Coordinates of C-alpha atoms (C1' of nucleotides) in Angstrom, one line a residue:
Chain Q
M35 CA 100.1 22.5 97.7
S36 CA 102.9 23.7 95.5
K37 CA 105.4 25.9 97.2
T38 CA 106.5 28.2 94.5
N39 CA 110.1 28.1 93.3
P40 CA 112.3 31.1 92.4
V41 CA 111.7 30.7 88.7
D42 CA 107.9 30.9 89.2
N43 CA 108.5 33.9 91.6
I44 CA 110.5 35.7 89.0
E45 CA 107.8 35.1 86.4
E46 CA 105.0 36.3 88.7
I47 CA 106.8 39.4 89.9
A48 CA 107.9 40.3 86.4
E49 CA 104.5 39.9 84.9
N50 CA 102.4 41.6 87.7
C51 CA 104.3 44.0 89.9
V52 CA 102.3 47.1 90.2
A53 CA 105.1 49.0 91.9
A54 CA 107.6 48.3 89.1
R55 CA 105.1 49.6 86.6
L56 CA 104.2 52.8 88.5
R57 CA 107.9 53.5 88.9
S58 CA 108.5 53.0 85.2
L59 CA 105.6 55.2 84.2
N60 CA 106.6 57.8 86.7
R61 CA 110.2 58.0 85.4
M62 CA 108.9 58.3 81.8
V63 CA 106.3 60.9 82.5
S64 CA 108.2 62.9 85.1
G65 CA 111.1 63.0 82.7
I66 CA 108.8 64.7 80.0
Y67 CA 107.8 67.4 82.4
D68 CA 111.3 67.9 83.8
V69 CA 112.9 68.3 80.4
S70 CA 110.2 70.8 79.4
I71 CA 110.3 73.0 82.4
R72 CA 114.0 72.7 83.2
P73 CA 114.9 75.8 81.2
L74 CA 112.8 77.8 83.6
G75 CA 114.9 76.7 86.5
L76 CA 112.5 74.4 88.3
T77 CA 111.4 70.8 88.4
I78 CA 108.0 69.3 88.2
S79 CA 108.2 68.4 91.9
Q80 CA 108.9 72.0 92.8
L81 CA 106.2 73.3 90.4
N82 CA 103.6 71.1 92.0
I83 CA 104.6 72.3 95.5
L84 CA 104.2 75.9 94.4
V85 CA 100.8 75.0 92.8
V86 CA 99.5 73.3 95.9
T87 CA 100.7 76.2 98.1
G88 CA 99.1 78.7 95.8
K89 CA 95.8 76.8 95.6
L90 CA 95.6 76.7 99.4
G91 CA 96.4 80.3 99.8
T92 CA 98.2 79.6 103.1
A93 CA 99.4 76.1 103.9
K94 CA 101.1 74.4 106.8
P95 CA 103.7 71.9 105.6
K96 CA 101.6 69.1 106.8
D97 CA 98.7 70.1 104.6
I98 CA 101.0 69.9 101.6
C99 CA 102.3 66.6 102.6
S100 CA 98.8 65.2 102.9
I101 CA 97.8 66.5 99.5
L102 CA 100.9 65.3 97.7
Q103 CA 101.4 62.1 99.8
L104 CA 104.9 63.4 100.5
G105 CA 107.0 62.7 103.6
P106 CA 107.7 65.7 105.9
S107 CA 111.4 65.5 105.6
T108 CA 111.2 65.5 101.8
L109 CA 108.9 68.5 101.8
S110 CA 111.1 70.3 104.3
R111 CA 114.1 70.2 102.0
N112 CA 112.2 71.1 98.9
V113 CA 110.7 74.1 100.7
D114 CA 114.1 75.3 101.6
K115 CA 115.0 75.6 97.9
L116 CA 111.7 77.3 97.1
V117 CA 112.2 79.8 99.9
S118 CA 115.8 80.4 98.7
N119 CA 114.5 81.2 95.3
G120 CA 112.0 83.6 96.7
W121 CA 109.0 81.7 95.5
I122 CA 107.5 80.9 98.9
D123 CA 107.3 83.0 102.0
I124 CA 107.3 81.6 105.5
Q125 CA 105.2 83.2 108.2
P126 CA 104.9 82.2 111.9
G127 CA 101.8 80.2 112.6
E128 CA 99.4 80.2 115.5
D129 CA 100.7 76.8 116.3
G130 CA 104.3 77.4 117.3
R131 CA 105.4 74.1 115.8
A132 CA 104.1 74.7 112.4
H133 CA 104.8 77.7 110.3
V134 CA 102.7 78.9 107.4
L135 CA 103.7 78.8 103.8
K136 CA 102.5 81.2 101.2
L137 CA 103.2 81.5 97.5
S138 CA 105.0 84.8 96.9
I139 CA 104.3 87.2 94.0
R140 CA 107.5 85.9 92.4
G141 CA 106.4 82.3 93.0
S142 CA 103.1 83.1 91.2
E143 CA 105.0 84.7 88.4
T144 CA 107.2 81.6 88.1
I145 CA 104.1 79.5 87.7
G146 CA 102.9 81.8 85.0
R147 CA 106.2 81.6 83.2
A148 CA 106.3 77.8 83.6
Y149 CA 102.7 77.2 82.5
P150 CA 103.4 77.0 78.7
A151 CA 106.1 74.4 79.2
W152 CA 103.9 72.5 81.6
K153 CA 101.1 72.5 79.1
K154 CA 103.4 71.1 76.4
A155 CA 104.6 68.4 78.7
Q156 CA 101.1 67.6 79.7
E157 CA 100.2 67.2 76.0
K158 CA 103.2 65.0 75.4
A159 CA 102.2 62.8 78.4
H160 CA 98.7 62.5 77.0
A161 CA 100.2 61.5 73.6
L162 CA 102.5 58.9 75.2
L163 CA 99.8 57.3 77.4
G164 CA 96.8 57.9 75.2
E165 CA 94.0 60.2 76.2
E166 CA 91.9 57.6 77.8
Q167 CA 94.7 56.1 79.8
A168 CA 95.9 59.5 81.0
E169 CA 92.4 60.3 82.2
S170 CA 92.3 56.9 83.8
I171 CA 95.5 57.7 85.8
V172 CA 94.1 61.0 86.9
A173 CA 90.9 59.4 88.0
I174 CA 92.7 56.7 89.9
A175 CA 94.9 59.1 91.7
N176 CA 92.0 61.4 92.6
Q177 CA 90.1 58.4 93.9
V178 CA 92.9 57.1 96.0
A179 CA 94.0 60.2 97.8
F180 CA 95.4 62.9 95.6
G181 CA 94.6 66.4 96.5
K182 CA 92.6 65.5 99.6
R183 CA 93.6 67.1 102.9
Chain M
M9 CA 91.6 85.5 73.2
S10 CA 92.1 85.2 77.0
K11 CA 95.7 84.9 78.0
T12 CA 95.6 82.8 81.1
N13 CA 96.5 84.3 84.4
P14 CA 98.4 82.7 87.2
V15 CA 95.3 81.8 89.2
D16 CA 93.9 79.9 86.2
N17 CA 97.3 78.3 85.7
I18 CA 97.3 77.1 89.3
E19 CA 93.8 75.7 89.0
E20 CA 94.5 73.9 85.7
I21 CA 97.8 72.4 86.9
A22 CA 96.3 71.4 90.2
E23 CA 93.3 69.7 88.6
N24 CA 95.0 68.0 85.7
C25 CA 98.7 67.3 86.1
V26 CA 99.4 63.7 85.2
A27 CA 103.0 63.9 86.5
A28 CA 101.9 65.0 90.0
R29 CA 99.4 62.1 90.1
L30 CA 101.8 59.5 89.0
R31 CA 104.4 60.8 91.4
S32 CA 101.9 60.6 94.2
L33 CA 100.7 57.1 93.3
N34 CA 104.3 56.0 93.0
R35 CA 105.2 57.2 96.4
M36 CA 102.2 55.6 98.0
V37 CA 102.6 52.3 96.2
S38 CA 106.4 52.0 96.3
G39 CA 106.2 52.7 100.0
I40 CA 103.9 49.7 100.5
Y41 CA 106.4 47.4 98.9
D42 CA 109.5 49.0 100.5
V43 CA 108.0 48.6 104.0
S44 CA 107.1 45.0 103.3
I45 CA 110.4 43.9 101.9
R46 CA 112.7 46.1 103.9
P47 CA 113.2 43.4 106.6
L48 CA 114.8 41.2 103.9
G49 CA 117.5 43.8 103.2
L50 CA 116.4 45.1 99.9
T51 CA 114.2 47.6 98.2
I52 CA 111.5 47.3 95.5
S53 CA 113.8 48.9 93.0
Q54 CA 116.6 46.4 93.7
L55 CA 114.1 43.5 93.7
N56 CA 112.9 44.4 90.3
I57 CA 116.4 44.7 88.9
L58 CA 117.1 41.2 90.2
V59 CA 113.8 39.9 88.7
V60 CA 114.5 41.4 85.3
T61 CA 118.1 40.1 85.3
G62 CA 116.8 36.6 86.3
K63 CA 114.1 36.6 83.7
L64 CA 116.6 37.5 81.0
G65 CA 119.1 34.9 82.0
T66 CA 122.0 37.1 81.0
A67 CA 121.5 40.8 80.5
K68 CA 123.6 43.7 79.4
P69 CA 123.0 46.8 81.5
K70 CA 121.4 48.5 78.5
D71 CA 118.8 45.8 78.2
I72 CA 117.7 46.3 81.8
C73 CA 117.6 50.1 81.3
S74 CA 115.3 49.6 78.3
I75 CA 113.0 47.3 80.1
L76 CA 112.7 49.4 83.2
Q77 CA 113.0 52.8 81.5
L78 CA 115.9 53.5 83.8
G79 CA 118.9 55.8 83.1
P80 CA 122.2 54.1 82.7
S81 CA 123.8 56.0 85.5
T82 CA 121.0 55.0 87.9
L83 CA 121.4 51.3 86.9
S84 CA 125.1 51.4 87.2
R85 CA 125.0 52.4 90.9
N86 CA 122.2 50.1 91.7
V87 CA 124.1 47.2 90.2
D88 CA 127.1 48.1 92.3
K89 CA 125.1 47.4 95.4
L90 CA 123.6 44.2 94.1
V91 CA 127.1 42.9 93.1
S92 CA 128.4 43.9 96.6
N93 CA 125.6 41.8 98.1
G94 CA 126.5 38.8 95.9
W95 CA 123.1 38.8 94.2
I96 CA 124.4 39.6 90.7
D97 CA 127.6 38.3 89.0
I98 CA 129.4 40.3 86.3
Q99 CA 131.0 38.5 83.4
P100 CA 133.0 40.1 80.5
G101 CA 130.9 40.4 77.4
E102 CA 131.7 39.9 73.7
D103 CA 131.4 43.6 73.3
G104 CA 134.2 45.0 75.4
R105 CA 132.2 48.0 76.4
A106 CA 129.3 46.1 77.9
H107 CA 129.7 43.5 80.5
V108 CA 127.1 40.8 81.1
L109 CA 125.0 40.6 84.3
K110 CA 123.7 37.3 85.7
L111 CA 121.5 36.6 88.7
S112 CA 123.6 34.6 91.1
I113 CA 122.3 31.6 93.1
R114 CA 122.2 33.8 96.2
G115 CA 120.3 36.4 94.2
S116 CA 117.8 33.8 93.2
E117 CA 117.4 32.7 96.8
T118 CA 116.9 36.3 97.8
I119 CA 114.1 36.6 95.4
G120 CA 112.6 33.4 96.8
R121 CA 112.9 34.8 100.4
A122 CA 111.4 38.1 99.4
Y123 CA 108.5 36.7 97.5
P124 CA 106.0 36.3 100.3
A125 CA 106.6 39.9 101.4
W126 CA 106.3 41.1 97.8
K127 CA 103.0 39.2 97.5
K128 CA 101.6 40.8 100.6
A129 CA 102.6 44.2 99.3
Q130 CA 101.0 43.4 95.9
E131 CA 97.8 42.5 97.7
K132 CA 97.9 45.7 99.7
A133 CA 98.5 47.7 96.6
H134 CA 95.5 46.1 94.9
A135 CA 93.4 46.8 98.0
L136 CA 94.5 50.5 98.0
L137 CA 93.9 51.0 94.3
G138 CA 91.0 48.6 93.7
E139 CA 91.4 45.5 91.6
E140 CA 90.2 47.1 88.4
Q141 CA 92.4 50.2 88.8
A142 CA 95.4 48.1 89.6
E143 CA 94.9 46.1 86.5
S144 CA 94.4 49.2 84.6
I145 CA 97.8 50.6 85.7
V146 CA 99.5 47.3 84.7
A147 CA 97.8 47.4 81.3
I148 CA 98.8 51.0 80.7
A149 CA 102.4 50.4 81.6
N150 CA 102.6 47.3 79.5
Q151 CA 101.1 49.1 76.6
V152 CA 103.4 52.1 76.8
A153 CA 106.7 50.4 77.2
F154 CA 107.2 48.3 80.3
G155 CA 109.2 45.1 79.9
K156 CA 109.8 45.6 76.2
R157 CA 113.4 45.4 75.0
Chain S
dT272 C1' 99.5 72.6 137.0
dA273 C1' 103.4 69.5 136.4
dA274 C1' 104.7 65.4 134.1
dA275 C1' 103.8 62.4 130.3
dT276 C1' 102.5 62.1 125.8
dA277 C1' 101.6 63.5 121.2
dT278 C1' 102.4 66.4 117.2
dA279 C1' 105.2 69.3 113.7
dA280 C1' 109.2 70.1 111.7
dT281 C1' 114.2 69.5 110.9
dT282 C1' 118.5 67.0 110.4
dG283 C1' 121.5 62.9 109.7
dT284 C1' 122.0 59.3 106.7
dA285 C1' 120.9 56.3 102.9
dT286 C1' 118.7 55.0 98.4
dA287 C1' 116.8 56.4 93.7
dT288 C1' 117.2 59.1 90.1
dA289 C1' 119.0 62.1 86.1
dC290 C1' 122.2 65.1 83.3
dA291 C1' 126.8 66.3 81.9
dA292 C1' 131.3 65.0 81.4
dC293 C1' 134.5 61.5 80.8
dT294 C1' 136.6 56.8 79.5
dT295 C1' 136.8 53.0 76.8
dA296 C1' 135.7 50.2 73.0
dA297 C1' 133.4 49.3 68.6
dT298 C1' 132.1 50.9 64.0
dT299 C1' 132.4 53.4 59.8
dG300 C1' 134.3 56.2 56.0
dG301 C1' 138.0 57.6 53.6
Chain Y
dC221 C1' 144.0 50.5 58.0
dC222 C1' 143.6 54.7 60.4
dA223 C1' 140.9 58.7 61.8
dA224 C1' 136.4 60.2 63.0
dT225 C1' 132.3 59.0 64.9
dT226 C1' 129.2 56.4 67.6
dA227 C1' 128.0 53.5 71.5
dA228 C1' 128.2 51.6 76.5
dG229 C1' 129.3 52.4 81.0
dT230 C1' 131.0 55.1 85.0
dT231 C1' 131.7 59.2 87.8
dG232 C1' 130.7 64.0 89.5
dT233 C1' 127.1 66.6 91.0
dA234 C1' 122.3 67.7 92.0
dT235 C1' 117.4 66.8 93.2
dA236 C1' 113.8 63.6 95.2
dT237 C1' 112.7 60.6 98.5
dA238 C1' 112.3 58.1 103.1
dC239 C1' 113.4 56.5 107.9
dA240 C1' 115.3 57.3 112.4
dA241 C1' 116.6 60.5 115.7
dT242 C1' 116.2 65.0 117.5
dT243 C1' 114.1 69.5 118.8
dA244 C1' 110.5 72.3 119.9
dT245 C1' 105.8 73.1 121.0
dA246 C1' 101.0 71.5 122.3
dT247 C1' 97.9 68.7 124.6
dT248 C1' 96.4 65.5 127.9
dT249 C1' 96.2 63.4 132.3
dA250 C1' 97.1 62.4 136.9

DNA sequence: TAAATATAATTGTATATACAACTTAATTGG
DNA sequence: CCAATTAAGTTGTATATACAATTATATTTA
């Protein structure tokens, strides 16, 4: 029965849209981190690419894309900047199509310098969301895909 | 004691960063909606601006920014496109600085046409996250700020 | 093994987003 | 009531992001 009308559609989307809410939360929370670490000359996006690369030791672009759920074109251009800044080194890989990324010493130092600002942002994010809710988001992301190769 | 070293920093950020996880979730989930509604010629970002405008009846840009936690410059350019498509009308406001946005008939029809695709995406997002987790995200966003003027 | 197919990354183009600077209009204080 | 300040939007510039098309390399298959 009842084909919905636009007014009902508006109401339903406004009240329930998961995407709108994740987008909004993401803008708020990413903003906290970006403001905090901007004085260090990097963004939260860049910091997390450095962190994943460092954690892996050596990483092919595709590995990082899988872990961060990031498109290859996006990563490609982000890596360009990180290489320009001397934070990531590129080495030829066994597979001639894929090269190998490695966190440089300077990249590692950059993470170290950014850490206190990251930590403050992390605390602000927890304060904004509430401890339990922040943990919930971490758990949900971990469960869905985050960090898995 | 113990000043943390870069390796510990990497580990801590990798395991705990809320921003990284929200960004990742957002990319995954927004992608589901964008793929679904793309054939209709709009994005999930645009659809939600239309929905908020429609729900408010008439809205000043700042109202929409508050509700969606969106920067004014971002909204400004998004609204340009929606006006170009004939989905939103602009009227002069009492306050000469702020104009008034209104969902047009065609905008309302666009929401109606997009609704089935939105609904499918919403279901896919629930399936990806799990019912309980999806509800949790909606609740967290609602609690923090979403939709409040 | 040569051709067909598949995979990895990059580049062109477009949207989403923000900050800083600027413009215009309202408000407030003297 | 006018000058100074504040508020709302827009525009310049930059990063983040994705899709489609392209390039280069591997793999598969006939």
